[in-house]
Coordinates of C-alpha atoms in Angstrom, one line a residue:
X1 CA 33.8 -0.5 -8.8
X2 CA 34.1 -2.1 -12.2
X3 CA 37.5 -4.5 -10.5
X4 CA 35.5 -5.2 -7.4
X5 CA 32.9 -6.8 -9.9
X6 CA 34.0 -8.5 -13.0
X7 CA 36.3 -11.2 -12.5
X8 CA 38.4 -12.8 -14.7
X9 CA 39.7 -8.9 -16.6
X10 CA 43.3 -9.0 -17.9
X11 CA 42.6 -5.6 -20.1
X12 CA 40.7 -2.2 -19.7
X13 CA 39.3 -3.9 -23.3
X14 CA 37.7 -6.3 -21.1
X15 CA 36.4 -4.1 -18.2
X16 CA 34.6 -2.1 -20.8
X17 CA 32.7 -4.7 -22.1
X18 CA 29.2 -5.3 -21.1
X19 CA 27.4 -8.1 -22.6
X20 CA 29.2 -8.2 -25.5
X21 CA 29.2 -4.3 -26.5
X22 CA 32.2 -2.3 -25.5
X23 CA 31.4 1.0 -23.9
X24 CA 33.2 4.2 -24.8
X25 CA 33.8 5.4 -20.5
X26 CA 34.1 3.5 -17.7
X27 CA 31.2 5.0 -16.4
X28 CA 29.1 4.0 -19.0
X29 CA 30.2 0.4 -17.9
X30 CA 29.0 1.1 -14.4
X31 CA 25.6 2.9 -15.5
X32 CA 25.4 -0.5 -17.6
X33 CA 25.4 -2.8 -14.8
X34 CA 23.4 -0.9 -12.4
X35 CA 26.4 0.2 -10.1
X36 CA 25.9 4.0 -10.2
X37 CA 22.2 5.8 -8.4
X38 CA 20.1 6.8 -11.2
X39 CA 16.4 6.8 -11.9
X40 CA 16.8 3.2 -14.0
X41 CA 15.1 1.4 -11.4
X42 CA 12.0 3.9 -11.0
X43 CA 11.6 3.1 -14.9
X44 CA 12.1 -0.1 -14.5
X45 CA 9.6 -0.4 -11.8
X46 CA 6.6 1.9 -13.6
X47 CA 7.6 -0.5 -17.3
X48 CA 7.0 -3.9 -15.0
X49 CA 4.0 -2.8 -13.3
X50 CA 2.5 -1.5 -16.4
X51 CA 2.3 -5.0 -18.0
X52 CA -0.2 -6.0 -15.2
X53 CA -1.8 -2.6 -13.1
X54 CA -4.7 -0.6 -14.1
X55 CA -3.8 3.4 -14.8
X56 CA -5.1 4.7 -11.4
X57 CA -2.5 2.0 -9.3
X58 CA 0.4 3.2 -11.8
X59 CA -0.3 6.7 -10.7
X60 CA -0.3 5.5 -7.0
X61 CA 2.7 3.9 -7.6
X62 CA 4.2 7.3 -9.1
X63 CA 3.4 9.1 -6.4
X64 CA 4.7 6.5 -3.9
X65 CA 8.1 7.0 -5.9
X66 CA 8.0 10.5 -5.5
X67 CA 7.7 10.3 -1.3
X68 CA 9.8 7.9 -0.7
X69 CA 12.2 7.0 -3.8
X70 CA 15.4 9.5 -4.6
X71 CA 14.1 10.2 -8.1
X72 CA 16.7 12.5 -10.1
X73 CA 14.8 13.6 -12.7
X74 CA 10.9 13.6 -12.0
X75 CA 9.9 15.6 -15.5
X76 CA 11.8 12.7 -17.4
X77 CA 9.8 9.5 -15.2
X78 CA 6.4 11.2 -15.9
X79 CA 7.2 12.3 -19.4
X80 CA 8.7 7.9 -20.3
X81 CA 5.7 6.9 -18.7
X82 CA 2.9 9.4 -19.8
X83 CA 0.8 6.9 -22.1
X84 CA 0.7 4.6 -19.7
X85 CA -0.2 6.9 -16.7
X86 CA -3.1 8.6 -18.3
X87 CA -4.3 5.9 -20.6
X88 CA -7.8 6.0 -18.9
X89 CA -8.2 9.4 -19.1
X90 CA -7.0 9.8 -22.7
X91 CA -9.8 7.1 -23.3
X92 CA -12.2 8.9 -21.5
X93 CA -11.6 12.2 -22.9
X94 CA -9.4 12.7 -25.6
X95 CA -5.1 13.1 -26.2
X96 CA -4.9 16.9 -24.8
X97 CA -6.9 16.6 -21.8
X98 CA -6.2 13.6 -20.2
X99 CA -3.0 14.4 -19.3
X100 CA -4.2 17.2 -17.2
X101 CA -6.6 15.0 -15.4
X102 CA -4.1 12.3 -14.7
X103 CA -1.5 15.3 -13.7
X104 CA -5.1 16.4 -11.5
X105 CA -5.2 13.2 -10.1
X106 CA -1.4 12.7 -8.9
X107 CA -1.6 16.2 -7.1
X108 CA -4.3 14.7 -5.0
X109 CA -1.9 11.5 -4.3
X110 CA 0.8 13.5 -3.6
X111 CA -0.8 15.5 -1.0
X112 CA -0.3 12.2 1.2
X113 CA 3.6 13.0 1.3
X114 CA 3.4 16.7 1.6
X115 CA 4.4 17.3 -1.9
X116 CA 3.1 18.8 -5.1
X117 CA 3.4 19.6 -8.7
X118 CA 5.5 22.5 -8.5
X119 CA 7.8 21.0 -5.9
X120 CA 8.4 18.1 -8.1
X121 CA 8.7 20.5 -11.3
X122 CA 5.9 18.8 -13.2
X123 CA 3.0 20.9 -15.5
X124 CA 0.9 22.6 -13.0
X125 CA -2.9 21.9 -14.0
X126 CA -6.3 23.6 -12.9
X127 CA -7.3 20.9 -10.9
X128 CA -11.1 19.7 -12.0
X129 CA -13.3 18.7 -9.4
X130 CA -14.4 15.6 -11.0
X131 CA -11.2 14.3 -10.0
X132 CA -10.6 15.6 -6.5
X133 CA -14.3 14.9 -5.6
X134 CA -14.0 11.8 -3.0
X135 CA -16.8 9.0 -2.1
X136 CA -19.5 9.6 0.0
X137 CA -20.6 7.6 2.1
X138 CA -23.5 5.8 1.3
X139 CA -26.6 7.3 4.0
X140 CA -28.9 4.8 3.5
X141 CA -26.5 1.8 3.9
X142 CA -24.8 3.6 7.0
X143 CA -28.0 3.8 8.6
X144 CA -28.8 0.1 7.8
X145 CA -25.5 -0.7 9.7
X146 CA -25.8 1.9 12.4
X147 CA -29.2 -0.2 13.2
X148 CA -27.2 -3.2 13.0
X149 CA -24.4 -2.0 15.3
X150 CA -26.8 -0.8 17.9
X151 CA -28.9 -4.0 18.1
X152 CA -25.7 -5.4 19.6
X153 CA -24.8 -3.1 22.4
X154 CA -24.6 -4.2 25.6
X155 CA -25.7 -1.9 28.3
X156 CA -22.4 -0.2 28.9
X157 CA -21.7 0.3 25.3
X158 CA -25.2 1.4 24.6
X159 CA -24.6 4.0 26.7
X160 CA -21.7 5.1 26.0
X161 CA -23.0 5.6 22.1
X162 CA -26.0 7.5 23.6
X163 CA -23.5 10.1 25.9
X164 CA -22.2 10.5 22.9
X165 CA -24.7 11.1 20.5
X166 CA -26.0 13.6 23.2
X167 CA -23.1 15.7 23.0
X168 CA -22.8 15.5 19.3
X169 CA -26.4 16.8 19.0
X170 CA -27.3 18.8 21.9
X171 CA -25.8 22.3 22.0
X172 CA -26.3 22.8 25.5
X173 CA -23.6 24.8 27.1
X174 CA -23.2 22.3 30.3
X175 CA -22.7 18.9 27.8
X176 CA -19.2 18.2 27.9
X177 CA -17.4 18.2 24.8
X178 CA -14.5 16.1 25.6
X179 CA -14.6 13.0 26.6
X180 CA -11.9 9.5 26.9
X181 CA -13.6 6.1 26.8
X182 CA -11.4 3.6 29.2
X183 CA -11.3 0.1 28.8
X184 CA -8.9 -2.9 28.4
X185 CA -8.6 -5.1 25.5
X186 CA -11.8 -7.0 24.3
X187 CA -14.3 -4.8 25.9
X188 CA -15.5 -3.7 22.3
X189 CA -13.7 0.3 22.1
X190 CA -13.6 -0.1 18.3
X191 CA -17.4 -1.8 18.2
X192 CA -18.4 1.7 19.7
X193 CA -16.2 4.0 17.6
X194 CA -17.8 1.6 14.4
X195 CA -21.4 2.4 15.8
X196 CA -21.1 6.2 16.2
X197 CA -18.8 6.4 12.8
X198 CA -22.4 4.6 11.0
X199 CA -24.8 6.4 12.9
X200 CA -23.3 9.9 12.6
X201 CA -22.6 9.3 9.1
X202 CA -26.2 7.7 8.6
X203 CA -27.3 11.2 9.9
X204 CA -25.3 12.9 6.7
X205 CA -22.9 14.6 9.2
X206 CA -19.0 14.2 9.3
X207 CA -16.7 12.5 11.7
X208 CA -12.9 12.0 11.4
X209 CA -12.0 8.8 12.7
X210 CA -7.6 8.7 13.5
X211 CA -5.7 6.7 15.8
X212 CA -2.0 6.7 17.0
X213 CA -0.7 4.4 14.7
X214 CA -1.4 3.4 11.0
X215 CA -2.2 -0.5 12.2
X216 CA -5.1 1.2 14.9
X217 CA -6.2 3.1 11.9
X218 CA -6.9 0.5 9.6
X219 CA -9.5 -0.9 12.2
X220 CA -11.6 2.4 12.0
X221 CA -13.9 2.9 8.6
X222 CA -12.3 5.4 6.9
X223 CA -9.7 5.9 9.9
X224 CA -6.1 7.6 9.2
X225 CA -3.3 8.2 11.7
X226 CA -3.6 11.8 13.8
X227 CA -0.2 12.8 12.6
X228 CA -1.6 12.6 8.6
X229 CA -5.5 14.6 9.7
X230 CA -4.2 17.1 12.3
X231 CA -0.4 17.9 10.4
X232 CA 1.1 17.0 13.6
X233 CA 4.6 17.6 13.8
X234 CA 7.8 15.1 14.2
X235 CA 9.4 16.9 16.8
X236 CA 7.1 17.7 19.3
X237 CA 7.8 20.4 22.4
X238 CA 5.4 22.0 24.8
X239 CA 5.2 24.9 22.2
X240 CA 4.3 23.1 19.0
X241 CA 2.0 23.9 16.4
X242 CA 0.3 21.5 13.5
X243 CA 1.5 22.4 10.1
X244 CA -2.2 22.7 9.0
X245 CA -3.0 26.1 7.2
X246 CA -6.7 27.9 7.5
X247 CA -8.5 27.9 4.4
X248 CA -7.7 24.4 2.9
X249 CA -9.3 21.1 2.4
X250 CA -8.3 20.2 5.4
X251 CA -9.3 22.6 7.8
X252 CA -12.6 22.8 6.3
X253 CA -12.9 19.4 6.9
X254 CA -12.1 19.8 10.2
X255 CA -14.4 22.6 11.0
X256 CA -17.5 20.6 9.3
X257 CA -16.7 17.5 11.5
X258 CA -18.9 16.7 14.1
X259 CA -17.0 14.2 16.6
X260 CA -13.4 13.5 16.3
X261 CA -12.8 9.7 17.6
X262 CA -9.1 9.1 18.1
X263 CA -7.9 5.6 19.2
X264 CA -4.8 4.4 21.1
X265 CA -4.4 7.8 22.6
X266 CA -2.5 6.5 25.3
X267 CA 0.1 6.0 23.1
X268 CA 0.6 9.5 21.8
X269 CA 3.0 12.3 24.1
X270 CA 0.9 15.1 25.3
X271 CA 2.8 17.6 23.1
X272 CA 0.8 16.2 20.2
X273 CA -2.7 16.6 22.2
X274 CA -2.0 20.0 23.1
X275 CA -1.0 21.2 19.3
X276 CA -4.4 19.6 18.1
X277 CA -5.9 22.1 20.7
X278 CA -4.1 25.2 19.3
X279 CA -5.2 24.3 15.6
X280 CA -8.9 23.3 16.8
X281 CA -9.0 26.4 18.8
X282 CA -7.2 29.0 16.1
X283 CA -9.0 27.2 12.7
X284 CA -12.9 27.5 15.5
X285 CA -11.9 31.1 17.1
X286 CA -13.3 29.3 20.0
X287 CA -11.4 29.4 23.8
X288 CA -12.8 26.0 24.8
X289 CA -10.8 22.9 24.9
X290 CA -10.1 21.6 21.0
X291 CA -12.3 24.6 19.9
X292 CA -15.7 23.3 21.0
X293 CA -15.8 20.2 19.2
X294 CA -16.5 16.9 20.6
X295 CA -14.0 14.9 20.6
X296 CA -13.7 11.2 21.9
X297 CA -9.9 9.3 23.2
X298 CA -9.9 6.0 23.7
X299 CA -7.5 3.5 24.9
X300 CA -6.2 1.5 27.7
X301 CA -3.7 3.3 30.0
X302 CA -2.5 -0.5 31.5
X303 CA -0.8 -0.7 27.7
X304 CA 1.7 0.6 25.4
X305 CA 2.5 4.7 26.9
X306 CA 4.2 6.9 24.7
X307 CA 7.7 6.2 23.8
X308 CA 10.6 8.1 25.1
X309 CA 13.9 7.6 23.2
X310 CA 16.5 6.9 26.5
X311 CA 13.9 8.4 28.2
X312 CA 13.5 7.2 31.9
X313 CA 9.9 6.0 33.8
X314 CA 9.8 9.3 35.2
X315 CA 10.1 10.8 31.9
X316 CA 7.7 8.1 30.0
X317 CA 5.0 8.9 32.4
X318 CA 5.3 12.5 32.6
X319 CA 4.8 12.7 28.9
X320 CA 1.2 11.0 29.0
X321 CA -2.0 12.4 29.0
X322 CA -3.1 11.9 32.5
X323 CA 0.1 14.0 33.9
X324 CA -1.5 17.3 32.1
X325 CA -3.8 19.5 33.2
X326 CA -5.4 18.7 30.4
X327 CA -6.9 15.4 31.2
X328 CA -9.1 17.6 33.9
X329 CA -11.1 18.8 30.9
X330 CA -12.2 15.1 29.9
X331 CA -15.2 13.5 31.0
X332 CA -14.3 9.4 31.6
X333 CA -16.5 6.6 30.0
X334 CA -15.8 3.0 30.9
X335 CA -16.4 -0.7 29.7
X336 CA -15.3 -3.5 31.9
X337 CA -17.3 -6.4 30.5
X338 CA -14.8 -8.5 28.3
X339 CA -16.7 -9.3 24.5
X340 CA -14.0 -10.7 23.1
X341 CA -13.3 -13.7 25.5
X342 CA -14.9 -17.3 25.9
X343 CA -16.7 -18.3 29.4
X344 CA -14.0 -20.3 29.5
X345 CA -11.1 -17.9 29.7
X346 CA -12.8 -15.3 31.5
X347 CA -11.3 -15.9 34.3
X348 CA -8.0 -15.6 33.3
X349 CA -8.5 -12.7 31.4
X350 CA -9.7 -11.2 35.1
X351 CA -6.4 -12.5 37.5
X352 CA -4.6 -10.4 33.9
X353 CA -6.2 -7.5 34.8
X354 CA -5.3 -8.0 38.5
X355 CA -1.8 -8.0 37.4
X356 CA -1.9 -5.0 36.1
X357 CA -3.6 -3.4 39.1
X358 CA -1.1 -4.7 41.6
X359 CA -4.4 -6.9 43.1
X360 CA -2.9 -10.3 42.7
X361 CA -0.3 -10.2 45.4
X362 CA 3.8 -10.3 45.5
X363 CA 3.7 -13.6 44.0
X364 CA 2.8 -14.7 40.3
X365 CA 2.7 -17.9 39.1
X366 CA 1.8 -18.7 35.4
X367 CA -0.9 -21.1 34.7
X368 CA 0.5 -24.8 33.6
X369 CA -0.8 -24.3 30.2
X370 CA 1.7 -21.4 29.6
X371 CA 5.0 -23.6 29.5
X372 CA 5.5 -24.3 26.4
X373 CA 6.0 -28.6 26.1
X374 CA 8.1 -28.9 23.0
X375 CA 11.6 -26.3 22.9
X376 CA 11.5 -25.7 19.6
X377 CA 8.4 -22.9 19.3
X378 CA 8.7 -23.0 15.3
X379 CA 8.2 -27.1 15.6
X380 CA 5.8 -26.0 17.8
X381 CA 3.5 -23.8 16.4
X382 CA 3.9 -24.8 13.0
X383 CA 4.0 -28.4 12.6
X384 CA 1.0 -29.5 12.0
X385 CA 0.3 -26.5 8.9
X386 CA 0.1 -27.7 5.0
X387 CA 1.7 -24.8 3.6
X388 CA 0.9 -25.6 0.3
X389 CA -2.7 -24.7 1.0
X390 CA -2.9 -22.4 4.1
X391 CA -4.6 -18.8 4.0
X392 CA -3.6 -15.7 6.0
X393 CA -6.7 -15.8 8.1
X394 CA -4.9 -19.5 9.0
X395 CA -1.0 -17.5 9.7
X396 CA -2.4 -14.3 11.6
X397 CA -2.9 -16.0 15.2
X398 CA 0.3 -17.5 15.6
X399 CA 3.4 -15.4 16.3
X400 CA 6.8 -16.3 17.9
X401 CA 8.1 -13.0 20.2
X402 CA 11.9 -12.5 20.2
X403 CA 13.8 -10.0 22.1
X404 CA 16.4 -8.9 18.8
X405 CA 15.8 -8.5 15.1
X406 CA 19.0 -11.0 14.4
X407 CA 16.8 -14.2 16.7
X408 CA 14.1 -12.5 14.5
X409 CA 15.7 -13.3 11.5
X410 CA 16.6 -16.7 12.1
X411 CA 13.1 -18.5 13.2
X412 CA 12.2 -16.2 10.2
X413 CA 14.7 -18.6 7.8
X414 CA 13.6 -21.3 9.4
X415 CA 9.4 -21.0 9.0
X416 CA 10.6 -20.2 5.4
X417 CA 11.8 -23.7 5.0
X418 CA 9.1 -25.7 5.6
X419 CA 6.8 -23.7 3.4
X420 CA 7.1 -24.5 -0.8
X421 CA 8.7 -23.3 -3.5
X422 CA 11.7 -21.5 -4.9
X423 CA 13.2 -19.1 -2.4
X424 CA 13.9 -15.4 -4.0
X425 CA 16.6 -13.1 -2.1
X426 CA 16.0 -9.7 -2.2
X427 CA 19.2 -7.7 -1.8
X428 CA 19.1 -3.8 -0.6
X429 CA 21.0 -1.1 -2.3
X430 CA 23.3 0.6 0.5
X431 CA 25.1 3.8 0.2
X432 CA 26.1 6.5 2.7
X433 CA 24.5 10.5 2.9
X434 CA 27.8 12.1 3.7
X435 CA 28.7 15.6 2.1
X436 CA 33.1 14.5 3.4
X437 CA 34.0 12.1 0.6
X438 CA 36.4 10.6 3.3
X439 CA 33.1 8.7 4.1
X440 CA 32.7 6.7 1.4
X441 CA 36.1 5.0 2.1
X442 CA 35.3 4.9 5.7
X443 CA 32.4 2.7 5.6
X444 CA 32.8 0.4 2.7
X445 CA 29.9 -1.3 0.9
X446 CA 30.4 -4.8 2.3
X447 CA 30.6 -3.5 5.9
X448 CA 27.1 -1.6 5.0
X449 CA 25.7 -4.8 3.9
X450 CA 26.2 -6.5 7.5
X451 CA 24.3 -4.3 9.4
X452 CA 20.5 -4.3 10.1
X453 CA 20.1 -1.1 12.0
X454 CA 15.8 -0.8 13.5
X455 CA 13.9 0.4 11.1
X456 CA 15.8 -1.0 8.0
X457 CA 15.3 -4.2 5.9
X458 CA 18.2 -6.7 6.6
X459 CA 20.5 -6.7 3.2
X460 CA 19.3 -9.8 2.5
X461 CA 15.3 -10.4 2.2
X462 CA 14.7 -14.4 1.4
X463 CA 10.9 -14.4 0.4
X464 CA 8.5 -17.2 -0.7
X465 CA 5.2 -16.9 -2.6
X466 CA 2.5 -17.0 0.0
X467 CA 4.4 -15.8 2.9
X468 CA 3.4 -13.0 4.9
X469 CA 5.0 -9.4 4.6
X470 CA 5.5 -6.6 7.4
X471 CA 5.7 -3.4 5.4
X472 CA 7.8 -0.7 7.3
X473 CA 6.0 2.3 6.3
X474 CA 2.7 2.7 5.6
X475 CA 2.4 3.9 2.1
X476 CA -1.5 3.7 1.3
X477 CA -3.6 2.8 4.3
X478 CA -6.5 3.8 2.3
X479 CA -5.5 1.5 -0.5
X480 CA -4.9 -1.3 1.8
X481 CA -0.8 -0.8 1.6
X482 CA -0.2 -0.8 5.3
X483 CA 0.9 -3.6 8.6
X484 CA -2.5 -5.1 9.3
X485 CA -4.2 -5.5 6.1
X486 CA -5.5 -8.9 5.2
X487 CA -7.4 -9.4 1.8
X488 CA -11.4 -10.2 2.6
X489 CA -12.8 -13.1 1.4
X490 CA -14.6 -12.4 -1.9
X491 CA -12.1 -9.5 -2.9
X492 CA -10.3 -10.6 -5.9
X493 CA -7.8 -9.6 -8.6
X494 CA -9.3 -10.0 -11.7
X495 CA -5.9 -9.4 -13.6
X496 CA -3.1 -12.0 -13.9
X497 CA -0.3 -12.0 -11.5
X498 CA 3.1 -10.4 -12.4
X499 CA 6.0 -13.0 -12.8
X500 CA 8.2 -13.1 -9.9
X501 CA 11.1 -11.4 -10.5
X502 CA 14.0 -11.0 -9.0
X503 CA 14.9 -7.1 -7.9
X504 CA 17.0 -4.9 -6.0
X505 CA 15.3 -2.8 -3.1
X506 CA 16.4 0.9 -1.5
X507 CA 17.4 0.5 1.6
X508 CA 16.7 4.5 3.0
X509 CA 17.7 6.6 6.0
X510 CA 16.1 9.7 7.2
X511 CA 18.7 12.9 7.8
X512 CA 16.8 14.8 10.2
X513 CA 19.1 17.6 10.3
X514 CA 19.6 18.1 6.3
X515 CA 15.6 17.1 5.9
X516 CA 16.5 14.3 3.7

């Protein structure tokens, strides 16, 4: 590694020698320049982000290391970095305790990524509840916006909101419990799940709030994705069970709700539907459909339907909802007026929806205003925008669709260059998770580094301050780490911003089979 990398060598003198210093092994040399894996840049990472990050977002950041980074020795990153971990604590109590509270407070973080103290072979602490008690929500202000909400319901939403209050709060044995709300985009879905998630919570009851993906969820108050609430499993069959256990957080949680809203549901197999009705019905003891609870799908069947990897239609459609016996249980709600649109687009928003319905006839043909006058759509759409001066709120509404990550990457490049500044490349770390050593030689570095496989970062990131990122996973939606998240106006970082500085990133695969 050490002759693939330093040029100009005419001695093993010389391939020792780092910076001046000669090092006693030649794998000293490498550990010196970053070649071999290590936990170097997990310390590196926690020392930068200490200069400018409160104690709280270092132990986020800590925990975000231990899900998703390959750390080698977890002990030795929490032991280098104690001060700066539980700094508030030590202030607020003294030297001996805060540690355990900080250690208190990463077990809660860590619960996120299915892991723990003990799995990571940190000090195991009584965990105080001064650190695991969460927010409330505030009654009085939820019922301030619950009246808010309400005054601007139309007359299908309002009812809607008032079915479902009615089953929330009436115990009658003939109200339905489950129900799916049906309606196409801009009919105001998530303004209903917004009003019931106020008013119920106005009332000092529970609801959980999830939705199919983690973008949905960031659109609900307090909304997280159904495979993070329910434990839902990866691989799903027509016998799976949710990795939730009786007796926990969780499951109380669940059992205190009273209406479970999930979003997108069109999106999600069956599979997943009918292991949330094992766990409602084992953690309830109840026979009834999800246990007894009311609980509220909504989405728009015309969209996205689950996805089936090489699957065929047949196979797509058989694994949604309405295919199931299942979807007999649920008692339909629909909104068809469109809230979203302008009188003036109405219309075509409606001959959409006759598309979709097969209502339009055999022949379609597109509106004059849909092709495009200028080829070039990155002249096109971004032309007439000062970069030096435009916000995110500005960026979000205009988006070029491509058909493959590699067209992807070059209208990418080229937005990049009209936008100022010094451009910063960002190059991955690649390395193969092979236990035949025959593999390393097989696939070499450089060929790793040409390949973008979905789901990965290419190996070359080029970045500029002020453009917008896509994160791949999810890592805090409650913290605002996720795809969709867009800093309010008002909401400010008081501290000074880090440097920019150049750094190496981790490009990861997922072994299924070894559970890596």
């Amino acid at each position: 590694m050490l002759l693939l990398r330093k040029s100009g060598a005419i001695s093993f003198d010389d391939i020792l020698t780092v910076n001046g210093l000669r090092c006693i092994t030649f794998q000293q040399a490498c550990q010196e320049y970053g070649l071999l894996r290590g936990d170097q840049q997990w310390h590196d990472a926690l020392n930068e982000a200490a200069q400018f990050q409160s104690p709280r977002q270092l132990r986020m950041l800590f925990a975000m290391i231990c899900g998703f980074g390959e750390v080698e020795d977890v002990p030795d990153l929490w032991v280098q970095h104690q001060v700066s971990l539980c700094e508030d604590f030590v202030h607020r109590y003294s030297e001996q305790t805060g540690p355990h509270y900080a250690l208190a407070d990463i077990e809660e973080l860590l619960t996120s990524y299915n892991l723990s103290l003990q799995k990571l072979h940190l000090p195991t602490v009584d965990l105080p509840a001064s650190v695991l008690e969460r927010a409330n929500f505030d009654v009085v202000e939820e019922q301030a916006k619950a009246n808010s909400y309400t005054m601007q319901l139309n007359s299908e939403q309002r009812n809607v909101v008032e079915i479902l209050l009615s089953a929330v709060y009436n115990n009658s044995a003939d109200t339905p419990k489950c129900y799916f709300l049906d309606g196409p985009a801009g009919t105001g879905k998530t303004f209903v799940y917004s009003t019931l998630l106020h008013t119920i919570r106005g009332r000092g009851d529970d609801v959980i709030p999830v939705a199919s993906t983690g973008i949905a969820a960031t659109l609900l108050i307090g909304g997280r994705t159904a495979h993070s609430v329910f434990k839902i499993p990866i691989d799903l069959n027509a016998t799976s069970t949710c990795n939730l256990k009786p007796n926990t957080k969780e499951a109380d949680m669940l059992l205190k709700t009273k209406l479970i809203v999930w979003d997108e549901a069109p999106m999600t197999h069956v599979h997943a539907f009918l292991a949330v009705d094992r766990l409602l019905q084992d953690l309830t003891k109840c026979k009834e459909p999800f246990g007894g609870k009311v609980i509220l799908l909504g989405g728009d069947f015309r969209q996205v339907l689950p996805v089936i990897l090489r699957g065929s239609r047949t196979l797509t459609v058989a694994s949604s909802l309405k295919k199931h016996a299942l979807w007999l249980k649920f008692h339909k709600l629909y909104l068809t007026k469109n809230m979203r649109a302008l009188e003036s687009e109405r219309d075509f928003g409606a001959w959409l929806l006759d598309i979709g319905e097969k209502k339009s006839g055999s022949t379609i043909q597109l509106p004059l205003q849909c092709y495009p006058s200028i080829q070039d759509p990155v002249h096109q759409l971004y032309s007439d925008i000062d970069f030096s001066s435009v916000t995110p709120q500005e960026l979000k509404g205009r988006a070029i669709l491509t058909v493959n990550n590699e067209r992807s990457m070059e209208i990418n490049n080229k937005v990049l260059e009209f936008m100022p500044g010094n451009e910063t490349v960002y190059k991955a770390v690649d390395m193969i998770m092979s236990e035949d050593p025959q593999d390393q030689l097989t696939f070499p570095e450089e060929f790793l580094n040409s390949l973008t496989p979905t789901g990965l970062p290419p190996y070359e990131l080029k970045l500029k301050i002020g453009c917008i990122v896509m994160l791949l996973r999810n890592l805090a939606p409650s913290k605002g780490l996720c795809n969709g998240r867009i800093q309010p106006e008002g909401e400010k970082n008081n501290k000074p911003r880090a440097p920019f500085k150049q750094v190496k990133s981790l490009r990861m695969s997922y072994d299924g089979e070894k559970g890596r």
